[in-house]
Coordinates of C-alpha atoms in Angstrom, one line a residue:
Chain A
X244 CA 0.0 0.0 0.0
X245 CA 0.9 3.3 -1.2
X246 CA -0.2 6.6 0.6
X247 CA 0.6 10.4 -0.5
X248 CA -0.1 12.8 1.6
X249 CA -0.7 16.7 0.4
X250 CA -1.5 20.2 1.3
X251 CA -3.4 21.5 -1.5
X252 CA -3.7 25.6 -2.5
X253 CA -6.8 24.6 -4.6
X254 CA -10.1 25.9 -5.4
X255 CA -13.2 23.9 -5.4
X256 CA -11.3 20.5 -5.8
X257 CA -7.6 19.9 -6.3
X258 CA -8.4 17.5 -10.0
X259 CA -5.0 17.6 -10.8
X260 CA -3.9 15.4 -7.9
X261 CA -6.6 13.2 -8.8
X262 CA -4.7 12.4 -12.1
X263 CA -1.7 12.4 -11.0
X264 CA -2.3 10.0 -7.5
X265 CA 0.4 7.4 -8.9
X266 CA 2.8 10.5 -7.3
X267 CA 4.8 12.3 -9.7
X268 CA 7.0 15.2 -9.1
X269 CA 5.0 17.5 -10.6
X270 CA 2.0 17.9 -12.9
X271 CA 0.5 20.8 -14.5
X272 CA -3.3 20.2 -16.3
X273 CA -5.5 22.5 -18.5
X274 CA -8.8 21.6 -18.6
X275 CA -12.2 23.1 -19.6
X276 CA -13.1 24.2 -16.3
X277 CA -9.0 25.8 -15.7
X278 CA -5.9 25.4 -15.4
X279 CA -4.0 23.6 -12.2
X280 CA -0.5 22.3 -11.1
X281 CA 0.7 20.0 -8.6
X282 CA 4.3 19.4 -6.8
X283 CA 5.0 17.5 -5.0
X284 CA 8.0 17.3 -1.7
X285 CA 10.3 14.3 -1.4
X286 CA 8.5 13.9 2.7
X287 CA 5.6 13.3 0.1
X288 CA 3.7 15.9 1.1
X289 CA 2.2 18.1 -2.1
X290 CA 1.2 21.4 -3.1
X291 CA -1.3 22.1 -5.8
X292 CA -3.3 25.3 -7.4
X293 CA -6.3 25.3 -9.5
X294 CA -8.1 28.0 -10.7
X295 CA -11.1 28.4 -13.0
X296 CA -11.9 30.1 -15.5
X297 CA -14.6 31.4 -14.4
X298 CA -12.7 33.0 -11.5
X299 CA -15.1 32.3 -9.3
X300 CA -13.5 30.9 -5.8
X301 CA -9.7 30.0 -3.9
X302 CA -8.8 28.1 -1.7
X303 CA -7.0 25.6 0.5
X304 CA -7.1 22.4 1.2
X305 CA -5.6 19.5 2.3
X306 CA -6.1 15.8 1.9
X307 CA -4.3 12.5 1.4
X308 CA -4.7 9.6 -1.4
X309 CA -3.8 6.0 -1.0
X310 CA -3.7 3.2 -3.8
X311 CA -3.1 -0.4 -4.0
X312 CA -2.1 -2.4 -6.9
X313 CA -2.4 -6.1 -7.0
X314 CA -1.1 -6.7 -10.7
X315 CA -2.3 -4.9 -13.6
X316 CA -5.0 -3.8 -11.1
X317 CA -5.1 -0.7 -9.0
X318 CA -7.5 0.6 -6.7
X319 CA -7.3 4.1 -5.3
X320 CA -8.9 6.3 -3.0
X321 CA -8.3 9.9 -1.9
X322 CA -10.1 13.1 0.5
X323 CA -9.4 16.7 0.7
X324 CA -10.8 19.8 2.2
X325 CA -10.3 23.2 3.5
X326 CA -11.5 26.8 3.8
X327 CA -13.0 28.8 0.2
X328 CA -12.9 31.7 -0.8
X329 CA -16.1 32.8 -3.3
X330 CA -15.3 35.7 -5.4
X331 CA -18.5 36.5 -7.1
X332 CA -20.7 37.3 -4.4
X333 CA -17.6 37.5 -1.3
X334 CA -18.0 34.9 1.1
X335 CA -16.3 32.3 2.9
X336 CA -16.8 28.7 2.5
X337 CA -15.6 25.0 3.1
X338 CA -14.7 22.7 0.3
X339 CA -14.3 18.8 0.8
X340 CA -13.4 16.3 -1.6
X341 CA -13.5 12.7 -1.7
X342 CA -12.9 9.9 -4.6
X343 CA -12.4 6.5 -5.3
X344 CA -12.0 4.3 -8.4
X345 CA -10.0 2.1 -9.5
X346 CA -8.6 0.4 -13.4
X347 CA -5.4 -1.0 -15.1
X348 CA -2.0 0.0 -14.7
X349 CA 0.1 -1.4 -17.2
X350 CA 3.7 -0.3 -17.9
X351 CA 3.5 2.5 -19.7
X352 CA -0.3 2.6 -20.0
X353 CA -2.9 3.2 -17.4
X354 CA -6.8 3.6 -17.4
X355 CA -8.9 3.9 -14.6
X356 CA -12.1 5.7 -13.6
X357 CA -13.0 6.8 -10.2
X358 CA -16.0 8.5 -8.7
X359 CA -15.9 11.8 -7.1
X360 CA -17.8 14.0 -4.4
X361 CA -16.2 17.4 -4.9
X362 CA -18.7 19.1 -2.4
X363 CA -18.6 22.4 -0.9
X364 CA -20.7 24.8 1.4
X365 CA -21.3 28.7 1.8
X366 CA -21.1 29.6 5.3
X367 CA -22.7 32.8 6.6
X368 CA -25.9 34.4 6.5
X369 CA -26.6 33.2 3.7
X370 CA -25.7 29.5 3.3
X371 CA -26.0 27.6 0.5
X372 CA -24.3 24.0 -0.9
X373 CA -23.4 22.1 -3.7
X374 CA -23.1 18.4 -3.6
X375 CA -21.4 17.1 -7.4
X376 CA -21.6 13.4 -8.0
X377 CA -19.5 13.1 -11.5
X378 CA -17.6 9.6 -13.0
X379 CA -14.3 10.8 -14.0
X380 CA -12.1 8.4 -16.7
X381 CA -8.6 9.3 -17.2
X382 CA -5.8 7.5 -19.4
X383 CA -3.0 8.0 -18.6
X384 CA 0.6 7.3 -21.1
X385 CA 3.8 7.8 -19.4
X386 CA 7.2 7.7 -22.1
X387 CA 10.5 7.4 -19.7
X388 CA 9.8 10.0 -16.8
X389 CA 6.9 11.8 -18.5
X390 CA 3.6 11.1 -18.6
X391 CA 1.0 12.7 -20.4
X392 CA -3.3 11.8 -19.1
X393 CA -6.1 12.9 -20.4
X394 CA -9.7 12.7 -18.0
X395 CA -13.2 13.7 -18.8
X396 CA -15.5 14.6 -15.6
X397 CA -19.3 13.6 -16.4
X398 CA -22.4 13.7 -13.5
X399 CA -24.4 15.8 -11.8
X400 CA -24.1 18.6 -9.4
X401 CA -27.2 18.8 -6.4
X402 CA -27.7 22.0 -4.6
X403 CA -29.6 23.5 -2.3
X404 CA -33.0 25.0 -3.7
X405 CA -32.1 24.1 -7.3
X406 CA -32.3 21.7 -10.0
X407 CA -29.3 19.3 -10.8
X408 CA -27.0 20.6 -13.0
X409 CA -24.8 19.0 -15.4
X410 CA -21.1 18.6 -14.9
X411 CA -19.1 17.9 -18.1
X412 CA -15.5 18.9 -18.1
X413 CA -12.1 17.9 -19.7
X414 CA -8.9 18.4 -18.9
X415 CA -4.9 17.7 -20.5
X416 CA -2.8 16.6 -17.5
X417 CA 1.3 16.6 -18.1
X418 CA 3.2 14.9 -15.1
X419 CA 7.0 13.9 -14.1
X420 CA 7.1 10.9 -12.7
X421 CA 9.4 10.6 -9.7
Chain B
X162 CA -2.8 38.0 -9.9
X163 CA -4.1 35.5 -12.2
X164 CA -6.8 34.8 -9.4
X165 CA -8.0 38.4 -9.4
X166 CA -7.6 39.2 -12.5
X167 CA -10.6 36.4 -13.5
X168 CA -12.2 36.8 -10.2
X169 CA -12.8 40.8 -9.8
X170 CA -11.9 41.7 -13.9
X171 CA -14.6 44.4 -15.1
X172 CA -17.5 42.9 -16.4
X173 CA -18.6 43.2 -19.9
X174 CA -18.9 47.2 -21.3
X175 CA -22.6 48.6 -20.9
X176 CA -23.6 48.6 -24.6
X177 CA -26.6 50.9 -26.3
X178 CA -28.5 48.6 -28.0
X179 CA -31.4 51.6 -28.6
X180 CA -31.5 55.5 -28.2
X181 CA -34.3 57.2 -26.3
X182 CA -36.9 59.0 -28.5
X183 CA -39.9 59.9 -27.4
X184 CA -41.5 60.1 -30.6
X185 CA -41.8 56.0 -30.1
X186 CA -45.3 55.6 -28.9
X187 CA -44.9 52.2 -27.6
X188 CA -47.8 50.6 -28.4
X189 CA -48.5 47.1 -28.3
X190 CA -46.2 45.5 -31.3
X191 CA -44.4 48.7 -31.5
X192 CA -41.0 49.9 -29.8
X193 CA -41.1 52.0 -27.0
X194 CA -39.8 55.6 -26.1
X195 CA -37.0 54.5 -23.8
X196 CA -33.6 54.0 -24.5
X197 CA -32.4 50.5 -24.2
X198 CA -28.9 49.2 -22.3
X199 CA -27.3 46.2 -22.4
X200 CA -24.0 44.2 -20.4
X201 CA -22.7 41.2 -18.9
X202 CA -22.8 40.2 -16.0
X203 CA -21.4 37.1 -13.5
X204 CA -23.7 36.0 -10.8
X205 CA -23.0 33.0 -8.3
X206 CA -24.3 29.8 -8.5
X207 CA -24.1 26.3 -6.8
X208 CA -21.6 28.0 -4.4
X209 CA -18.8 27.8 -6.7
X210 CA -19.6 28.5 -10.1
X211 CA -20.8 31.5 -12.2
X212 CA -24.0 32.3 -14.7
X213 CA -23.3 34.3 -17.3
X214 CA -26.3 36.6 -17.5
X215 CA -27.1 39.4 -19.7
X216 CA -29.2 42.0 -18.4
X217 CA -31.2 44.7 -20.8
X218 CA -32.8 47.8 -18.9
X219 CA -34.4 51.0 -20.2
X220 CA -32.3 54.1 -20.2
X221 CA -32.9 57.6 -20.9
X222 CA -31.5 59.8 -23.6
X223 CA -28.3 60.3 -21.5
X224 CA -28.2 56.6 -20.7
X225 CA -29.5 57.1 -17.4
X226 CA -32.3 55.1 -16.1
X227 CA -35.4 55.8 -17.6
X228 CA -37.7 54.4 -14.9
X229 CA -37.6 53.9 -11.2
X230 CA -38.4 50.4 -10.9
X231 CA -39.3 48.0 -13.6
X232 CA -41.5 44.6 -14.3
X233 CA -39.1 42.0 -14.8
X234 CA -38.9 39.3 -18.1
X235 CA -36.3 36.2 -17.2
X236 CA -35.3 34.9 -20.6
X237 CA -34.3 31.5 -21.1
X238 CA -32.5 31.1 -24.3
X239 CA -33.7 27.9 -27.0
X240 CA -31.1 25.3 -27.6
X241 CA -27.8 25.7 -29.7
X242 CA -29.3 29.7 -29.7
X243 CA -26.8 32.3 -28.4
X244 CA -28.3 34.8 -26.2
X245 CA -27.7 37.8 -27.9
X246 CA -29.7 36.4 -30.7
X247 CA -32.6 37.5 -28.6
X248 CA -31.8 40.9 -28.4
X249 CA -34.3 42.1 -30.6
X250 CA -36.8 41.1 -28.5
X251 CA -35.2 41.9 -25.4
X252 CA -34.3 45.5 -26.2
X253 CA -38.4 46.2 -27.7
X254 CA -39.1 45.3 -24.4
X255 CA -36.9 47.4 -22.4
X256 CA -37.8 50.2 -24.9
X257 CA -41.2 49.7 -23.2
X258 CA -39.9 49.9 -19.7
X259 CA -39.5 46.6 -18.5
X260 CA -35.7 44.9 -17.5
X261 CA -35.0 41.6 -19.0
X262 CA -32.7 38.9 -17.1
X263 CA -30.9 36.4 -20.3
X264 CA -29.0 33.7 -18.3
X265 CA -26.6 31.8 -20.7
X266 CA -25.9 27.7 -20.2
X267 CA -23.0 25.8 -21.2
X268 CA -23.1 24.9 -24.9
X269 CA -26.2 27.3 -25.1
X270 CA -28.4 24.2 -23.7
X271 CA -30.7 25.3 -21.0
X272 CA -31.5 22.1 -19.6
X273 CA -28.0 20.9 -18.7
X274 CA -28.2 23.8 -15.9
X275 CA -31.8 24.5 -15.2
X276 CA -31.0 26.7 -12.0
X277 CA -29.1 29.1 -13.7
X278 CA -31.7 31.3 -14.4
X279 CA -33.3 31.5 -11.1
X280 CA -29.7 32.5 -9.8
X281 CA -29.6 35.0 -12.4
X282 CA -32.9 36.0 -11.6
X283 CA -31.6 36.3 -8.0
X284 CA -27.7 37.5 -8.9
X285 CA -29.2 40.4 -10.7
X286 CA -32.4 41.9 -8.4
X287 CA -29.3 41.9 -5.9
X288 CA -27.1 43.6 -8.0
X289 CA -26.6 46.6 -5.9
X290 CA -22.7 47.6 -8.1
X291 CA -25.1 47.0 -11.7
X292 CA -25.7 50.2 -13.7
X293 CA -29.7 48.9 -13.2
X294 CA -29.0 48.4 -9.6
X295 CA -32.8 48.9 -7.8
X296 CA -34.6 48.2 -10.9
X297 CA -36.0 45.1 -10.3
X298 CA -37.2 43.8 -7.1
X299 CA -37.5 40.3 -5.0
X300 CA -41.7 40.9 -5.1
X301 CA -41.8 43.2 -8.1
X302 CA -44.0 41.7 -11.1
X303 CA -42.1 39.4 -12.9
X304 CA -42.9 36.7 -15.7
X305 CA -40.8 34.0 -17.1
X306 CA -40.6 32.9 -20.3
X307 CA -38.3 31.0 -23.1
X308 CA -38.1 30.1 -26.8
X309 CA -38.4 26.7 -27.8
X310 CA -35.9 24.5 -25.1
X311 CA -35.5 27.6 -23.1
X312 CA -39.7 27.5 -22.7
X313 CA -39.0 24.2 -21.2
X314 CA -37.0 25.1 -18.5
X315 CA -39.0 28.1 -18.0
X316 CA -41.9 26.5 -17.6
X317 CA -40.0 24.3 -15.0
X318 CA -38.9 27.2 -13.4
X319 CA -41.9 29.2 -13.2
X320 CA -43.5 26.2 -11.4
X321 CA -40.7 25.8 -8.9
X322 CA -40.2 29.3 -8.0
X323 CA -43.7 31.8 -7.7
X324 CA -41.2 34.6 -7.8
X325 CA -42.7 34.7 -11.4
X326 CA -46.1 35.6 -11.7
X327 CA -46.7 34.8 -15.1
X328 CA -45.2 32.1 -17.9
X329 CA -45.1 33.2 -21.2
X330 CA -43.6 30.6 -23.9
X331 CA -42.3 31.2 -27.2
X332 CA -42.7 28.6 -29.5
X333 CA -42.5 26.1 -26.7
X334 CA -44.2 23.7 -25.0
X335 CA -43.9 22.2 -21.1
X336 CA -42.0 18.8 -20.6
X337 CA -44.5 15.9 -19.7
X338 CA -42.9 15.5 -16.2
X339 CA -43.7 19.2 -15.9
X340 CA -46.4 19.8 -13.1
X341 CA -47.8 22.9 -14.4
X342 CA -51.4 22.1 -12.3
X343 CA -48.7 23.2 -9.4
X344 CA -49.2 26.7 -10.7
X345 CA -53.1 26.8 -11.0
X346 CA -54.0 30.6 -11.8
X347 CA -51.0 32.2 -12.8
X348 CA -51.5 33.6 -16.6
X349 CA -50.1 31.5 -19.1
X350 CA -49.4 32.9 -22.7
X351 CA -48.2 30.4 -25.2
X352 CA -47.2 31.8 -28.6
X353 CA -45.7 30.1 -31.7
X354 CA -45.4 30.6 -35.7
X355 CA -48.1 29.2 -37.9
X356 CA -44.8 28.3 -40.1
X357 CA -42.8 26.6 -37.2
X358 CA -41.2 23.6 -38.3
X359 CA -39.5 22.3 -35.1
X360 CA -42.3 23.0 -32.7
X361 CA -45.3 22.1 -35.0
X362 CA -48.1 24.3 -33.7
X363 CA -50.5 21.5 -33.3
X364 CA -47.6 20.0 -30.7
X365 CA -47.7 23.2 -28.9
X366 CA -51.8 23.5 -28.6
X367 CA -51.5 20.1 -27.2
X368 CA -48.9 21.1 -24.5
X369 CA -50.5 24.3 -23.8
X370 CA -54.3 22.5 -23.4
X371 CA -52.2 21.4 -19.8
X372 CA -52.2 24.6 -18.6
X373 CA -55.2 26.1 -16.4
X374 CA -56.7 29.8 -16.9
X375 CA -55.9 31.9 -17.3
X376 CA -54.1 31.2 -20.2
X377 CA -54.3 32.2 -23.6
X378 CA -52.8 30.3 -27.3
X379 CA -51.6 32.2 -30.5
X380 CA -50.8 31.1 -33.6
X381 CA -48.9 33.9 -35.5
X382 CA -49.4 34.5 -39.7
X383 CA -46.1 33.4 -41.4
X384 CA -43.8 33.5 -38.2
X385 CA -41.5 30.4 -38.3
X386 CA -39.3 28.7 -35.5
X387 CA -36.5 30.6 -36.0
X388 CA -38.2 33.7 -36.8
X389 CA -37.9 34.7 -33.0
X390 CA -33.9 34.8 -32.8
X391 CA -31.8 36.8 -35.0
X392 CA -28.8 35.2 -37.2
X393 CA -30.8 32.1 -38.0
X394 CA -27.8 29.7 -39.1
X395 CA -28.6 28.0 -43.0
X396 CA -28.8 24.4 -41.4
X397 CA -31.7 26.1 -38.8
X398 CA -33.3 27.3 -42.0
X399 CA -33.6 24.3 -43.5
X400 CA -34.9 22.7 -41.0
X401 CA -37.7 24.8 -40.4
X402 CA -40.7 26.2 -41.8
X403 CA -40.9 28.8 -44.7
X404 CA -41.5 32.1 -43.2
X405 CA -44.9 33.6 -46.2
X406 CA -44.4 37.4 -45.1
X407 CA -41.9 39.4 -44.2
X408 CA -40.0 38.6 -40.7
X409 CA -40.4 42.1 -39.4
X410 CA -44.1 42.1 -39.6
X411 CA -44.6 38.6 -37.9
X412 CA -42.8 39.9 -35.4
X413 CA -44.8 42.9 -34.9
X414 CA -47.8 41.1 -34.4
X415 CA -46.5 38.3 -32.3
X416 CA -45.1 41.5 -29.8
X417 CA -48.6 42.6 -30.2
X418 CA -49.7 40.0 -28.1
X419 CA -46.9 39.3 -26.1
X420 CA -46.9 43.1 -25.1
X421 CA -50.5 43.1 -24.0
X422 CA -50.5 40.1 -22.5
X423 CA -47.0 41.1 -20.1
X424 CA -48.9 44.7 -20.0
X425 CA -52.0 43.1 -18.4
X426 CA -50.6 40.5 -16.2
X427 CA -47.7 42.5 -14.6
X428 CA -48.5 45.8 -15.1
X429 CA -52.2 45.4 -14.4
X430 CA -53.2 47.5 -17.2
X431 CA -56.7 47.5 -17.7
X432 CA -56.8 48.3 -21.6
X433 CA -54.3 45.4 -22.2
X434 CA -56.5 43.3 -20.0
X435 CA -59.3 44.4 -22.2
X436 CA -57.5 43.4 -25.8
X437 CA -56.0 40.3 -24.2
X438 CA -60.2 39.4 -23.4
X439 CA -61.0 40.1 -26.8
X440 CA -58.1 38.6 -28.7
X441 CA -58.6 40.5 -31.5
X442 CA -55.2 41.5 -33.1
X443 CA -53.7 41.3 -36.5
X444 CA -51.9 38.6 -38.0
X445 CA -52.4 36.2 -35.2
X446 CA -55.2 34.1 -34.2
X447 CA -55.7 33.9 -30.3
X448 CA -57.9 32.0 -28.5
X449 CA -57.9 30.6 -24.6

């Protein structure tokens, strides 16, 4: 068993450490919902920024992932969370994250899919939540130290007094390996 | 400085879409005497995302605002149909003194977020920094409405949320998990082109026999699907019905009806409430 433990400067959700769980030194991803990049100390504990486009929150958070791979297979499972800041109406707010999933890690190929809970809360006098439930994919193809994922993010997002919404993003991830 | 740059950049320019003139008599079909702005704005929603929402007020010759307070129109776009398309409409209402609220969805496809109008409706009647700040208020008269999948969510909307005190759809039609009994009483105008080719008027009669009264139907001479949004794409064309008069005057008669029927529903006028009754007007047959 595997575990990597981070401190994330993140918005909403730190995605890139999603993609890049197997631990690399440092991964950078561009994506239709922003842009975000991860690095990672030799102690194993990580740093990672996100931000969206839509400038609409920062954070911080923190969180640790663990995995375990029996063969080709590899199951992995991770949580996260810390204060928000919300931008478009100025607020405070706490984000948590959680995710698990699991696929195939070959040599220089790996695919896997996890689900994620990327939830997060207003706080104040005028509270309000979100609650995301989204099926994330990623393949990932590493050549020598490098390698170089792609993930989709598909689901739903429930919130308080509101209709579900859809969540569809992408995103480009390009990681070292250690 | 990447963060605030996205987070507290300037919104989008205020643009003039219409000067003042008070020659403009307003009447019903016709543009009104105000002035008509337009921007961008960003409004929260789902805690950590942002609506896109444009807003359209009525402004004076000096692009001040030209009324005090204002009934409100929320907008829902139709699918694959870029908000601005609709600023024709948009800005001949504003000319005759109401505000309009235009959320815009990802991919221009309402239904994948079918809050964000309500939080525009909500980001912008809180906008205290807008240049339309105090126009529109949390119990002010308000209707919402959409073309074609926007009317869809509308009508979702307007059921959810009695913020609205009036549905009007354009070329639309409720969703059959749509529980419009909900919203027994509050007027209901549904209006489509004769020439529609994507929402057949005999499909929208059928959705609009759903509704209670008060609620009235019109079928407008020669207006077709696309006739409603500006910058109808060829493969929208083509896919549509054949417009048999000119655009402009189709139009003109289907705001005939839609300005009567917003006149005596939000602004309580009593003449509008009159025509509405009657349902006499040209170019478009109206019944209840």
């Amino acid at each position: 068993m595997t575990a990597l433990w981070w401190v994330a400067l993140a918005l909403a959700e730190p995605a890139v450490l999603r993609d890049a769980a197997e631990g690399p030194r440092w991964a950078a991803a561009v994506g239709t919902d922003g842009v975000g990049v991860g690095a990672w100390l030799p102690s194993g504990l990580g740093l990672a920024a996100d931000v969206p486009w839509s400038g609409a929150t920062v954070g911080v958070s923190a969180g640790g992932a663990w995995g375990r791979t029996r063969g080709r297979g590899r199951l992995e499972a991770g949580v996260a969370g810390g204060p928000l800041g919300l931008l478009v109406d100025p607020g405070i707010g706490l984000a948590a994250s959680a995710w698990a999933g699991g696929g195939l890690d070959a040599e220089r190929v790996d695919l896997r899919a996890r689900v994620v809970v990327p939830a997060a809360v207003r706080l104040g006098p005028d509270p309000a939540w979100r609650l995301p439930v989204q099926l994330e994919p990623h393949l990932g193809v590493t050549v020598g130290a490098v390698e170089v994922g792609v993930a989709a993010a598909l689901g739903a997002t429930f919130a308080a007094v509101q209709a579900p919404a859809l969540v569809a993003d992408a995103r480009l991830l390009v990681g070292l390996r250690r | 400085m990447v963060l605030l740059a996205l987070g507290c950049g300037p919104d989008h320019a205020v643009v003039r879409l219409l000067d003042a003139d008070p020659a403009r008599d307003g009447a019903e079909g016709r543009l009104g005497p105000h002035g008509v702005a337009a921007t961008w704005r960003r409004y929260p929603a789902r805690v950590t995302e942002v609506v896109h929402t444009r807003v359209y007020w009525p402004v004076d010759v000096g692009g001040a605002l030209a009324v005090t307070d204002a009934p409100g129109m929320l907008l829902v776009q139709g699918g694959r149909v870029a908000v601005e398309r609709y600023d024709w409409l948009a800005a001949h209402l504003a000319s005759r003194g109401y505000a309009v609220v235009a959320p815009d969805h990802p991919l221009d496809l309402a239904f994948f977020e079918t809050g964000n109008a309500l939080d525009a409706w909500t980001g912008a009647v809180d906008d205290a920094d807008a240049p339309f700040a105090g126009l529109l208020s949390e119990d002010g008269p308000a209707a919402i409405g959409g073309h074609s999948l926007g009317g869809v969510v509308a009508a979702i909307d307007w059921v959810r949320d009695e913020r609205f005190d009036a549905l009007c759809l354009l070329a639309s039609y409720p969703a059959a998990g749509t529980d419009v009994a909900a919203r027994a009483g509050s007027p209901v105008l549904s209006i489509v082109g004769a020439e529609d080719g994507a929402s057949r008027p005999a499909t929208v009669r059928e959705g609009f026999e759903r509704f209670a009264e008060p609620r009235w139907y019109a079928e407008v001479d020669g207006l077709t699907h696309y006739g409603w949004t500006d910058g109808a794409t060829e493969a929208e064309r083509e896919g549509d019905g054949v417009p048999t008069r000119p655009e402009a005057d189709a139009r003109a008669d289907a705001m005939a009806v839609v300005d009567t029927f917003l006149d005596a529903v939000l602004t309580l006028d009593p003449e509008a409430a009159a025509r509405l009754e009657a349902g006499a007007f040209s170019g478009v047959e109206v019944s209840r």
